Short mmCIF file of C-alpha atoms in Angstrom, two decimals:
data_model
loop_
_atom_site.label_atom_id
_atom_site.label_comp_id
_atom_site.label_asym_id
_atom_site.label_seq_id
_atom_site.Cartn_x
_atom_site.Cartn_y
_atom_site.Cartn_z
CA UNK S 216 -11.81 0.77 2.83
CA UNK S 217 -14.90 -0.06 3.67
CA UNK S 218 -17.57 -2.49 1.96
CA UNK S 219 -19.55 0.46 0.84
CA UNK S 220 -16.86 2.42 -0.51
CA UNK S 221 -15.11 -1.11 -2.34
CA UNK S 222 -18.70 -1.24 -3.88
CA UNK S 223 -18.51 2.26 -4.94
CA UNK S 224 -14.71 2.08 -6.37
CA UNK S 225 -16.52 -1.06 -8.51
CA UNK S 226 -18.95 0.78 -9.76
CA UNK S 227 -17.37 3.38 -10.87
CA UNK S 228 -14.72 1.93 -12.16
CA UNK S 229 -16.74 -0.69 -13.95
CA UNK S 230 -13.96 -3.11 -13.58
CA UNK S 231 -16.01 -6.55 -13.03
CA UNK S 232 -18.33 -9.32 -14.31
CA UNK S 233 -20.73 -8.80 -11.35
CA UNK S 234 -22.07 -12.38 -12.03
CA UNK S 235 -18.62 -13.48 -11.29
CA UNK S 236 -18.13 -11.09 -8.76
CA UNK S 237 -21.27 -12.27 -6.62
CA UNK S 238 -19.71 -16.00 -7.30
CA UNK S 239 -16.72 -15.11 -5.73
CA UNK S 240 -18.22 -13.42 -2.94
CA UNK S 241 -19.88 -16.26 -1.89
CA UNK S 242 -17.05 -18.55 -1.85
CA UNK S 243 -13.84 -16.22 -0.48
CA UNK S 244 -14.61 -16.99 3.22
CA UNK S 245 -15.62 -20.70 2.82
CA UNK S 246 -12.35 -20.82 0.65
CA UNK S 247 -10.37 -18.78 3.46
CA UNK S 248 -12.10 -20.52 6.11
CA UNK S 249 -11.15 -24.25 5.06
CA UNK S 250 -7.91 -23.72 5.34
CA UNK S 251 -6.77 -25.52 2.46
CA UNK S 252 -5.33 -22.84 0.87
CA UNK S 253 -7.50 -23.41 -2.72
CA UNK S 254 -9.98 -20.85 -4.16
CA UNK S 255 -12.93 -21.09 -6.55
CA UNK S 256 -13.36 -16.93 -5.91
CA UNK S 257 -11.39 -15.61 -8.86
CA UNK S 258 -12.59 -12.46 -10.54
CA UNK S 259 -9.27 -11.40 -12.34
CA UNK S 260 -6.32 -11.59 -14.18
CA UNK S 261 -3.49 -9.26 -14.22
CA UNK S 262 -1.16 -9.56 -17.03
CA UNK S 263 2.00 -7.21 -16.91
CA UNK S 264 2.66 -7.18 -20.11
CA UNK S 265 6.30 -5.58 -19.98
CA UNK S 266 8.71 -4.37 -18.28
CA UNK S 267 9.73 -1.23 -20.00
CA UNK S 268 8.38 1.78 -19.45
CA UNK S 269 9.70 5.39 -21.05
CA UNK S 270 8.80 6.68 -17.62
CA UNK S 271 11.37 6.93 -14.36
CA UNK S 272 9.06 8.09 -11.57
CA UNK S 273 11.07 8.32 -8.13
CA UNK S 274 8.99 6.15 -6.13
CA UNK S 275 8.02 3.43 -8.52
CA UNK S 276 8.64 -0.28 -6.84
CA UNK S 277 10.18 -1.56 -9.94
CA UNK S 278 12.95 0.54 -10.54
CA UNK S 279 15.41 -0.98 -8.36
CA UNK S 280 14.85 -4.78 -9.71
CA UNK S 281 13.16 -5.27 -12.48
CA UNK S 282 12.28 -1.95 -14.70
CA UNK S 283 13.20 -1.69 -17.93
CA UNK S 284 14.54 -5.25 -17.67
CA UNK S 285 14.98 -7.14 -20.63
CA UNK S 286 12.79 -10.78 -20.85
CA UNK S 287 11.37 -12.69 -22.95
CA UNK S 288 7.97 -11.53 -22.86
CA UNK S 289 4.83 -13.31 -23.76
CA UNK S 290 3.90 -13.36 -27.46
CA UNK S 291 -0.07 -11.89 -28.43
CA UNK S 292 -1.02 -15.94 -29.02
CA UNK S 293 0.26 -16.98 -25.51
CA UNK S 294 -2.15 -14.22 -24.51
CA UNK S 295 -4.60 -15.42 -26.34
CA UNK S 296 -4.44 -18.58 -25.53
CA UNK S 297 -4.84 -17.20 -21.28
CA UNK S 298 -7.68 -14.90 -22.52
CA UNK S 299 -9.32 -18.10 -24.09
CA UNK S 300 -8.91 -20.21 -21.10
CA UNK S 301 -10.79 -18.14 -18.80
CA UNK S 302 -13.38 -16.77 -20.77
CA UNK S 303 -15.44 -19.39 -20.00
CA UNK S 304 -15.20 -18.37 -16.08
CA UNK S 305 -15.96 -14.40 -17.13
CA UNK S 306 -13.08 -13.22 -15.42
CA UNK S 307 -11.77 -9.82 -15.75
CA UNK S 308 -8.42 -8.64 -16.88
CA UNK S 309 -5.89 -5.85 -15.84
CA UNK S 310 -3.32 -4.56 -18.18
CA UNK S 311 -0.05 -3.24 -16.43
CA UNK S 312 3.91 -3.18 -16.48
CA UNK S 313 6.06 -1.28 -16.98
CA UNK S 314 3.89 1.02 -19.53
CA UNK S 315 1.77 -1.48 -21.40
CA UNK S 316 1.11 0.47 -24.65
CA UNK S 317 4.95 0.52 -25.27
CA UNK S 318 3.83 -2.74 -26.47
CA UNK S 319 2.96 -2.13 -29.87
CA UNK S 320 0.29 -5.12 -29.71
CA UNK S 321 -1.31 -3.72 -26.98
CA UNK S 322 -4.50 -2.41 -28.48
CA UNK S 323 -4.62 -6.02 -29.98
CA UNK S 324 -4.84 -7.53 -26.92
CA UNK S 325 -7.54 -5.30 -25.28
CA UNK S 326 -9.79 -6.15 -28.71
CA UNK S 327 -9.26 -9.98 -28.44
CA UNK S 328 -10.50 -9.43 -24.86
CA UNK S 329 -13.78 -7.48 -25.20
CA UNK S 330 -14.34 -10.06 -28.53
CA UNK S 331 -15.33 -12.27 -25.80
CA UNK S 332 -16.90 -9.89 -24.19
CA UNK S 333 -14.61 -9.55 -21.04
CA UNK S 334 -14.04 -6.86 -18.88
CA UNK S 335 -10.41 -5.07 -19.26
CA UNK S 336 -8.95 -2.00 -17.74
CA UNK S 337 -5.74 -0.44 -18.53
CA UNK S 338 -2.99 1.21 -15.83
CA UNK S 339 -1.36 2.99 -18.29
CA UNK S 340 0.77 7.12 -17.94
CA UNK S 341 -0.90 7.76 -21.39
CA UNK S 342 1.85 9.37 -23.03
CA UNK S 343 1.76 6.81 -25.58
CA UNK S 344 -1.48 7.10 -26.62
CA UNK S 345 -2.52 9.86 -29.31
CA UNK S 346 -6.27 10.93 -30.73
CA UNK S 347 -6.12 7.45 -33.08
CA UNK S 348 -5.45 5.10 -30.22
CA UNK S 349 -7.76 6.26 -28.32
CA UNK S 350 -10.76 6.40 -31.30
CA UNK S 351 -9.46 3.05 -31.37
CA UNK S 352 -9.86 1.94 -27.61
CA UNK S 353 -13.12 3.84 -27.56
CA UNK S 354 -14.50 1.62 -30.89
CA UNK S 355 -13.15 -1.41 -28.59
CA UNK S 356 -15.30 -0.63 -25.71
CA UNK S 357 -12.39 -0.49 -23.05
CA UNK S 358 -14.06 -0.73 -19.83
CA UNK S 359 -11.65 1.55 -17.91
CA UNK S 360 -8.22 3.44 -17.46
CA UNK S 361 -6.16 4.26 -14.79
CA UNK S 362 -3.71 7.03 -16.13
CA UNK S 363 -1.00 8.13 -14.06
CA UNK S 364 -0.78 11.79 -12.70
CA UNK S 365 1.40 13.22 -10.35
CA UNK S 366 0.74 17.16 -9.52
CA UNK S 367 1.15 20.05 -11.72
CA UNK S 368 2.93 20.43 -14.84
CA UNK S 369 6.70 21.45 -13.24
CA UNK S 370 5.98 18.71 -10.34
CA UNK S 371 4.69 15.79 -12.72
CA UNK S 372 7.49 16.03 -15.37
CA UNK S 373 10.17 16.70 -12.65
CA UNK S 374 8.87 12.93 -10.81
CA UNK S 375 8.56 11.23 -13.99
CA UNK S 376 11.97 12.31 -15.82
CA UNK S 377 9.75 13.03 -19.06
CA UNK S 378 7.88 16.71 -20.29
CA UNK S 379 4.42 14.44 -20.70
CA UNK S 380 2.39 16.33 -18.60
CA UNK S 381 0.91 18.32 -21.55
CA UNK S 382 0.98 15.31 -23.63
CA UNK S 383 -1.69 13.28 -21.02
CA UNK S 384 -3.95 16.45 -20.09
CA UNK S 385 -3.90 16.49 -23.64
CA UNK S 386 -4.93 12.73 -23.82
CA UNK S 387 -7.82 12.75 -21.08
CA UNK S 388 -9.21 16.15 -22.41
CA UNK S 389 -10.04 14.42 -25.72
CA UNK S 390 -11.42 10.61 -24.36
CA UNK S 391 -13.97 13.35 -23.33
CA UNK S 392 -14.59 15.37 -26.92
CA UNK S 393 -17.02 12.50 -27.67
CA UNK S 394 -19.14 10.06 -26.36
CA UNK S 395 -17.60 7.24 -23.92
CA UNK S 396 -18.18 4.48 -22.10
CA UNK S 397 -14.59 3.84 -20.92
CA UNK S 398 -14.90 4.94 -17.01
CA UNK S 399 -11.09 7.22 -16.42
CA UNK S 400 -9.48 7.42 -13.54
CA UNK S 401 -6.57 9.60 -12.48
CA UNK S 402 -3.86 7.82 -10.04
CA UNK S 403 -1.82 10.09 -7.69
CA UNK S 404 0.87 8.52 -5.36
CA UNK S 405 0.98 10.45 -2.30
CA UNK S 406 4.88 11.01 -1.58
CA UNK S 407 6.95 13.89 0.25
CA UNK S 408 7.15 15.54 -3.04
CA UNK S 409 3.42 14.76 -4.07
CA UNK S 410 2.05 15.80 -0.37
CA UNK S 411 1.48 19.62 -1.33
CA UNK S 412 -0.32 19.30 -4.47
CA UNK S 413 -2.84 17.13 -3.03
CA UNK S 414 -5.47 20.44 -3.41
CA UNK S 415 -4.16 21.44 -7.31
CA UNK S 416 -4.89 17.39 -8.09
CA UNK S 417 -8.58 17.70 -7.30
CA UNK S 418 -8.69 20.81 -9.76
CA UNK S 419 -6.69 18.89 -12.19
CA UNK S 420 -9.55 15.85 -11.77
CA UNK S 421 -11.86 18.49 -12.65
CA UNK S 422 -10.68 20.19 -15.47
CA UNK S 423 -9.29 16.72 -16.93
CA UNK S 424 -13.31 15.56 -16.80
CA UNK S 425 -12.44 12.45 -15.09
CA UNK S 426 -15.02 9.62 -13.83
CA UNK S 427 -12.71 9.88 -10.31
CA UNK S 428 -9.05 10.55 -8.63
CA UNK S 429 -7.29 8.00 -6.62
CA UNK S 430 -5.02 9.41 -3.94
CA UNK S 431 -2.45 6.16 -3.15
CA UNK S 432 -0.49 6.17 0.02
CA UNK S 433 3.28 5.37 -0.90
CA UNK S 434 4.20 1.33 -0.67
CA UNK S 435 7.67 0.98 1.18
CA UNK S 436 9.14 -1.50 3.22
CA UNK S 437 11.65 -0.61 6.34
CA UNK S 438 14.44 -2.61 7.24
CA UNK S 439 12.86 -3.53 9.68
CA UNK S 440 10.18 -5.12 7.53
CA UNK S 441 12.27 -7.15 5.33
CA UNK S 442 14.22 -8.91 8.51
CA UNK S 443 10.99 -9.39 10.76
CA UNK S 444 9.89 -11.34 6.76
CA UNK S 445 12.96 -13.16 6.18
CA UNK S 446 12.98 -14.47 9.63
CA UNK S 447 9.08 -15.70 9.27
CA UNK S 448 10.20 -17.16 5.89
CA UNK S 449 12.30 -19.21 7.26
CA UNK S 450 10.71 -20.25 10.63
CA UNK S 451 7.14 -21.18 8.46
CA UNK S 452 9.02 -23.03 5.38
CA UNK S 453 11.81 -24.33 6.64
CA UNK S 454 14.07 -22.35 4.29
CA UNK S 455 15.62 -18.83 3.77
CA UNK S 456 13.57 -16.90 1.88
CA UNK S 457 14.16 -17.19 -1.82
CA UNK S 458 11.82 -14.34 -3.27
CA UNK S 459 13.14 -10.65 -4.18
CA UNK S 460 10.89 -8.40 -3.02
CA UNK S 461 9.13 -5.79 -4.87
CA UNK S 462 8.81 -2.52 -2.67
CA UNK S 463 11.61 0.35 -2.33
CA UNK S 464 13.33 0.59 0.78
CA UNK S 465 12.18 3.87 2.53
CA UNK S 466 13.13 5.55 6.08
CA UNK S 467 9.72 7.10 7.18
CA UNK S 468 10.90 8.69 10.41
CA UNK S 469 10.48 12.40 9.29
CA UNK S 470 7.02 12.17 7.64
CA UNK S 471 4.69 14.24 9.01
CA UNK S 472 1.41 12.31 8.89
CA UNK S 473 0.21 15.67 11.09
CA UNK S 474 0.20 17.63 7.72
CA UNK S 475 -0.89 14.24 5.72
CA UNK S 476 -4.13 13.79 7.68
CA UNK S 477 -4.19 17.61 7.14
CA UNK S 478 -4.22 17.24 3.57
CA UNK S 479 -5.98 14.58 2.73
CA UNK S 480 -9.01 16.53 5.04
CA UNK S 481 -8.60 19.39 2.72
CA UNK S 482 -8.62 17.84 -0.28
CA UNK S 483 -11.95 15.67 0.38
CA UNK S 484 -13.26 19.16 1.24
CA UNK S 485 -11.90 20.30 -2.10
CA UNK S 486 -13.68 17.29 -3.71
CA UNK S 487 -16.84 17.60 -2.64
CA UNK S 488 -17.33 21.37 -3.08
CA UNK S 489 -16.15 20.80 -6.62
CA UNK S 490 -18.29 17.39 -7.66
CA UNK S 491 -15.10 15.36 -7.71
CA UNK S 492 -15.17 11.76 -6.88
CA UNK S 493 -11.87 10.68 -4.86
CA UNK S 494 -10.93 7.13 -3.58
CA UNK S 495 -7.73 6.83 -0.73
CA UNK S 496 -6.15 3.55 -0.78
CA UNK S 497 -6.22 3.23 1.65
CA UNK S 498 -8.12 5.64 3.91
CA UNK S 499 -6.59 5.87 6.69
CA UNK S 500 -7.18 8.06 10.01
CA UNK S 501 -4.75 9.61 11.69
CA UNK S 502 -3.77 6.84 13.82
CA UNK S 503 -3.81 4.50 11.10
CA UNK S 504 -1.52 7.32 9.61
CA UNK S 505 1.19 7.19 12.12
CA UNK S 506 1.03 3.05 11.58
CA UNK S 507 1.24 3.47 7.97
CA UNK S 508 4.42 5.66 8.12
CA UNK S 509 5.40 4.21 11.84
CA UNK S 510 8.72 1.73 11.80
CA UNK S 511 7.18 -1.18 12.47
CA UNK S 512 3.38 -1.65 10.51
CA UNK S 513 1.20 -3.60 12.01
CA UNK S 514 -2.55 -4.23 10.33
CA UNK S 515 -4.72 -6.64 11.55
CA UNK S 516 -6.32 -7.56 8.21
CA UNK S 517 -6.75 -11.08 5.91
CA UNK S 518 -5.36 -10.46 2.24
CA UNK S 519 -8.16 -11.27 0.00
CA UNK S 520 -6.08 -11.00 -3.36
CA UNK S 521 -4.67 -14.04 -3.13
CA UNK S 522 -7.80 -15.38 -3.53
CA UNK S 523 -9.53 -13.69 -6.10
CA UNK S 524 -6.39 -12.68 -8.32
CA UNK S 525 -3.88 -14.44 -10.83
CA UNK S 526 -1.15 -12.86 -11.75
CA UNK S 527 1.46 -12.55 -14.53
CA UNK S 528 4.39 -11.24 -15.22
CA UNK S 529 5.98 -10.50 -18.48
CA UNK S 530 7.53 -13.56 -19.32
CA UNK S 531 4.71 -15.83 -18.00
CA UNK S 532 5.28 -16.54 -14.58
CA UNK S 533 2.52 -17.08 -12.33
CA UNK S 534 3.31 -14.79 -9.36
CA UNK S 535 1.31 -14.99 -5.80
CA UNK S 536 1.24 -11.66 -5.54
CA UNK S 537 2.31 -8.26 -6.72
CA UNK S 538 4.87 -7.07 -3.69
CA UNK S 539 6.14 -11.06 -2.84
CA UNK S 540 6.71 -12.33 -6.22
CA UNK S 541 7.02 -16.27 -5.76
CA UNK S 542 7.27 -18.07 -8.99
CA UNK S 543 4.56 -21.14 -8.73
CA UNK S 544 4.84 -21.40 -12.32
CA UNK S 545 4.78 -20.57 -15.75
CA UNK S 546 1.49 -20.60 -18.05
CA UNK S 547 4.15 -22.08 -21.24
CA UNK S 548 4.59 -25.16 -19.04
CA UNK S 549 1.22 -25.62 -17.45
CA UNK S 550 -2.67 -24.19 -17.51
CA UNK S 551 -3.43 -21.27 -15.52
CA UNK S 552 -6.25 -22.73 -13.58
CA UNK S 553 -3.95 -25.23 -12.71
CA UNK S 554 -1.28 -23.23 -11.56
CA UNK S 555 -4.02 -21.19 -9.42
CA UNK S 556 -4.28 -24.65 -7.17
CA UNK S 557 -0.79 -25.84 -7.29
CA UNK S 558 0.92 -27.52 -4.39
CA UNK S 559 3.36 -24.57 -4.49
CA UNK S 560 0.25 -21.49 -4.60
CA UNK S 561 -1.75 -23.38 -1.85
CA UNK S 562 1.23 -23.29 0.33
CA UNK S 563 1.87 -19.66 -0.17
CA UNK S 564 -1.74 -19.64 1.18
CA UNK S 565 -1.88 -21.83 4.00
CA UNK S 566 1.35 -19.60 4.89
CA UNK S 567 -0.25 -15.80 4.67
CA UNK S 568 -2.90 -17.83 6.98
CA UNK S 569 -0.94 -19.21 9.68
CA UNK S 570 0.77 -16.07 9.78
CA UNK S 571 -2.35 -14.12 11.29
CA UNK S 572 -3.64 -13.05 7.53
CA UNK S 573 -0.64 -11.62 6.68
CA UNK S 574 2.97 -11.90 5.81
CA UNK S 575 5.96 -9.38 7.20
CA UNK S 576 5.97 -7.74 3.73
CA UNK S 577 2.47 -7.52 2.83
CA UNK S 578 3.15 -4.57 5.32
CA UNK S 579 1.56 -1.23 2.88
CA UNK S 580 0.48 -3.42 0.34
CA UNK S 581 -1.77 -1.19 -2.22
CA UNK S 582 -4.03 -4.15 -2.67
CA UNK S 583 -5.05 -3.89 1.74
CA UNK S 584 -7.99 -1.62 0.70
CA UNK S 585 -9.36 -5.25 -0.34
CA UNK S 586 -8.39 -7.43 2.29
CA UNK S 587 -11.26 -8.59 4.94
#
C-alpha cells in the first residue's frame, strides 16, 4: 500500500489522534534506525477482548488454537485502568477477539474510552448488535466499525456456520437511518470460496451505504514457512522456538492468482463506476500475486507494527504481534508502557531487524500494508 493510499485508509476510517500520529511519524525510523529495538512511535492499542465468538468462519486464524477458548479474561477495571494509562499519550484503541460484543460490557468499554476522548474502532460480525446498541454506540461517538461480510446471503451464512447475513444487512442499513459520525467499513477475506463474489460485494457495499469495503488477501502459512521460522528461531536466539503460531496451515499450489488479478481488476472497475470506496490489503500486482500465493513468500519490507502497536490478548498478555504471539508480559504484573520497552519486546525487535525486516512467519501478515 502505498503512502497515499495508507493516508486515505486513515482518513476514512478516522481511526487516529493525528497529533499522535504525526509524533509517531517522526520518530518510527529514528526508532528503527537505532537499532535498539525501543519505540516512542505508538499510536495504538489493540485489546482482544475475548476469545469466543458465535461465529465459525472457515478461514479464521484462530480456530485451530485458541477460538472459543476458555481464559480468564480481563475484568472492565483492568481495562480501565490500560485506558487510563495511556490517555495521557492520546493513543488509539482497537476492539477485537473473538466477537467483542459477546462481551456483555463491551459498550462499557467503548464509553469509558471516548470519556477521555480517545479514538476507538470496533472489528466486530455485527450479529450481536440490534437497533438499541447501536443508538447506543452512535450517542457514544464510536469512531469506526469494521463489520465482517463475506459474499451473498447463501455464501456468507454457509462460511460463517450462522443464518446472520440478514441479521447484519439489517444492522448496517439502520447505522444509516440517522445521522452518524461512526465511519463503517465492510471486511471481505478473499478465499477460494470468496474469489467469485468479489463483483456482488461491491453492490453489497453499495446498497449497505458503507463509508468503504476492504478486500483482504487470505493469511496462511506453508510448511514451508513454519520450518524456514523455526530454524531462524533458533539460529537468532539460541533456542527452539517457543511461540504457537497464529495462521492456518494452507497448500496454495492450485490458486489461480490468473483469475485473482482478474477479479480484483473487475471489481475496482465495479467500484468506481458505482462510487464505492475499496481498500486491498494488500494490493498486490500480479507478480506480487503469484508471491503471495507462491510456496515460498518472500517480501522485502520492514514491519512497522511493532513499533507503533501494543497488543493484548484476552487474559492480559502483552503479545509482539498478532500472527507470532510471544508473551513479554502481562499488564496484572507490570505497566503497559513498561512492558512496550522490556528486555524481552526489544529483543523481539532487534530480532525482526537482524532478520532483514522480517521474520519467516511474518510471511502474509495482514498488518504488511503498513510496513516501510
Amino acid at each position: 500500500m502505498s503512502a497515499l493510499t495508507k493516508l486515505n485508509h486513515l482518513r476514512t476510517i478516522n481511526s487516529v489522534d493525528w497529533r499522535t500520529a504525526i509524533s509517531s511519524f517522526f520518530h518510527l525510523r529514528s526508532d528503527y534506525s537505532s537499532g535498539k529495538g525501543l519505540t516512542r512511535s505508538l499510536v495504538n492499542v489493540t485489546l482482544e477482548l475475548t476469545y469466543r465468538c458465535n461465529w465459525k468462519c472457515d478461514f479464521c486464524f484462530l480456530k485451530d488454537n485458541v477460538l472459543n477458548r476458555r481464559v480468564d479474561e480481563l475484568s472492565y477495571d483492568e481495562i480501565l485502568g490500560i485506558i487510563d494509562e495511556v490517555a495521557p499519550l492520546r493513543l488509539s484503541f482497537y476492539l477485537t477477539g473473538g466477537e467483542p460484543f459477546v462481551r456483555k460490557d463491551c459498550i462499557d468499554i467503548i464509553r469509558a474510552i471516548k470519556e477521555r476522548s480517545l479514538k476507538v474502532g470496533v472489528n466486530t460480525n455485527s450479529h450481536a448488535l440490534n437497533e438499541e446498541k447501536i443508538d447506543e454506540l452512535r450517542d457514544i461517538g464510536l469512531d469506526y466499525l469494521i463489520s465482517s461480510i463475506h459474499g451473498p446471503e447463501e455464501v456468507h451464512d454457509k462460511i460463517t456456520g450462522s443464518k446472520s447475513w440478514k441479521k447484519v444487512m439489517a444492522n448496517l442499513r439502520y447505522w444509516n437511518s440517522k445521522p452518524r459520525r461512526t465511519r463503517l467499513l465492510i471486511n471481505y477475506v478473499i478465499t477460494p470460496q470468496t474469489l467469485p463474489y468479489m463483483n456482488d460485494m461491491v453492490e453489497i457495499a453499495k446498497d449497505s451505504g458503507v463509508d468503504a469495503l476492504t478486500f483482504q488477501q487470505e493469511t496462511f502459512l506453508t510448511k514451508r514457512d513454519r520450518l524456514e521460522h523455526d530454524e531462524l528461531w533458533q539460529e537468532m536466539f539460541g533456542r527452539p522456538n517457543e511461540v504457537e503460531l497464529s495462521y492456518l496451515d494452507f497448500d496454495p499450489e492450485n490458486y489461480d492468482t490468473e483469475l485473482l488479478a482478474a477479479r480484483i481488476r473487475s471489481a475496482k472497475k465495479l467500484a468506481r463506476k458505482l462510487g464505492v470506496k475499496v481498500f486491498f490489503k494488500p494490493d498486490l500486482t500480479k507478480d506480487e500475486l503469484d508471491n503471495w500465493y507462491g510456496d515460498s513468500f518472500h517480501a522485502e519490507s520492514r514491519c512497522s507494527y511493532i513499533y507503533t502497536d501494543a497488543r493484548i490478548n484476552p487474559r492480559g498478555d502483552v503479545i509482539a504481534c498478532q500472527f507470532i504471539p510471544k508473551v513479554v508480559g502481562n499488564i496484572r504484573d507490570n505497566k503497559l508502557l513498561d512492558l512496550v520497552n522490556n528486555s524481552e519486546m526489544v529483543g523481539f525487535r532487534r530480532g525482526i531487524q537482524q532478520a532483514g525486516g522480517l521474520y519467516s512467519a511474518c510471511a502474509r501478515c495482514c498488518k504488511l500494508y503498513r510496513a516501510f
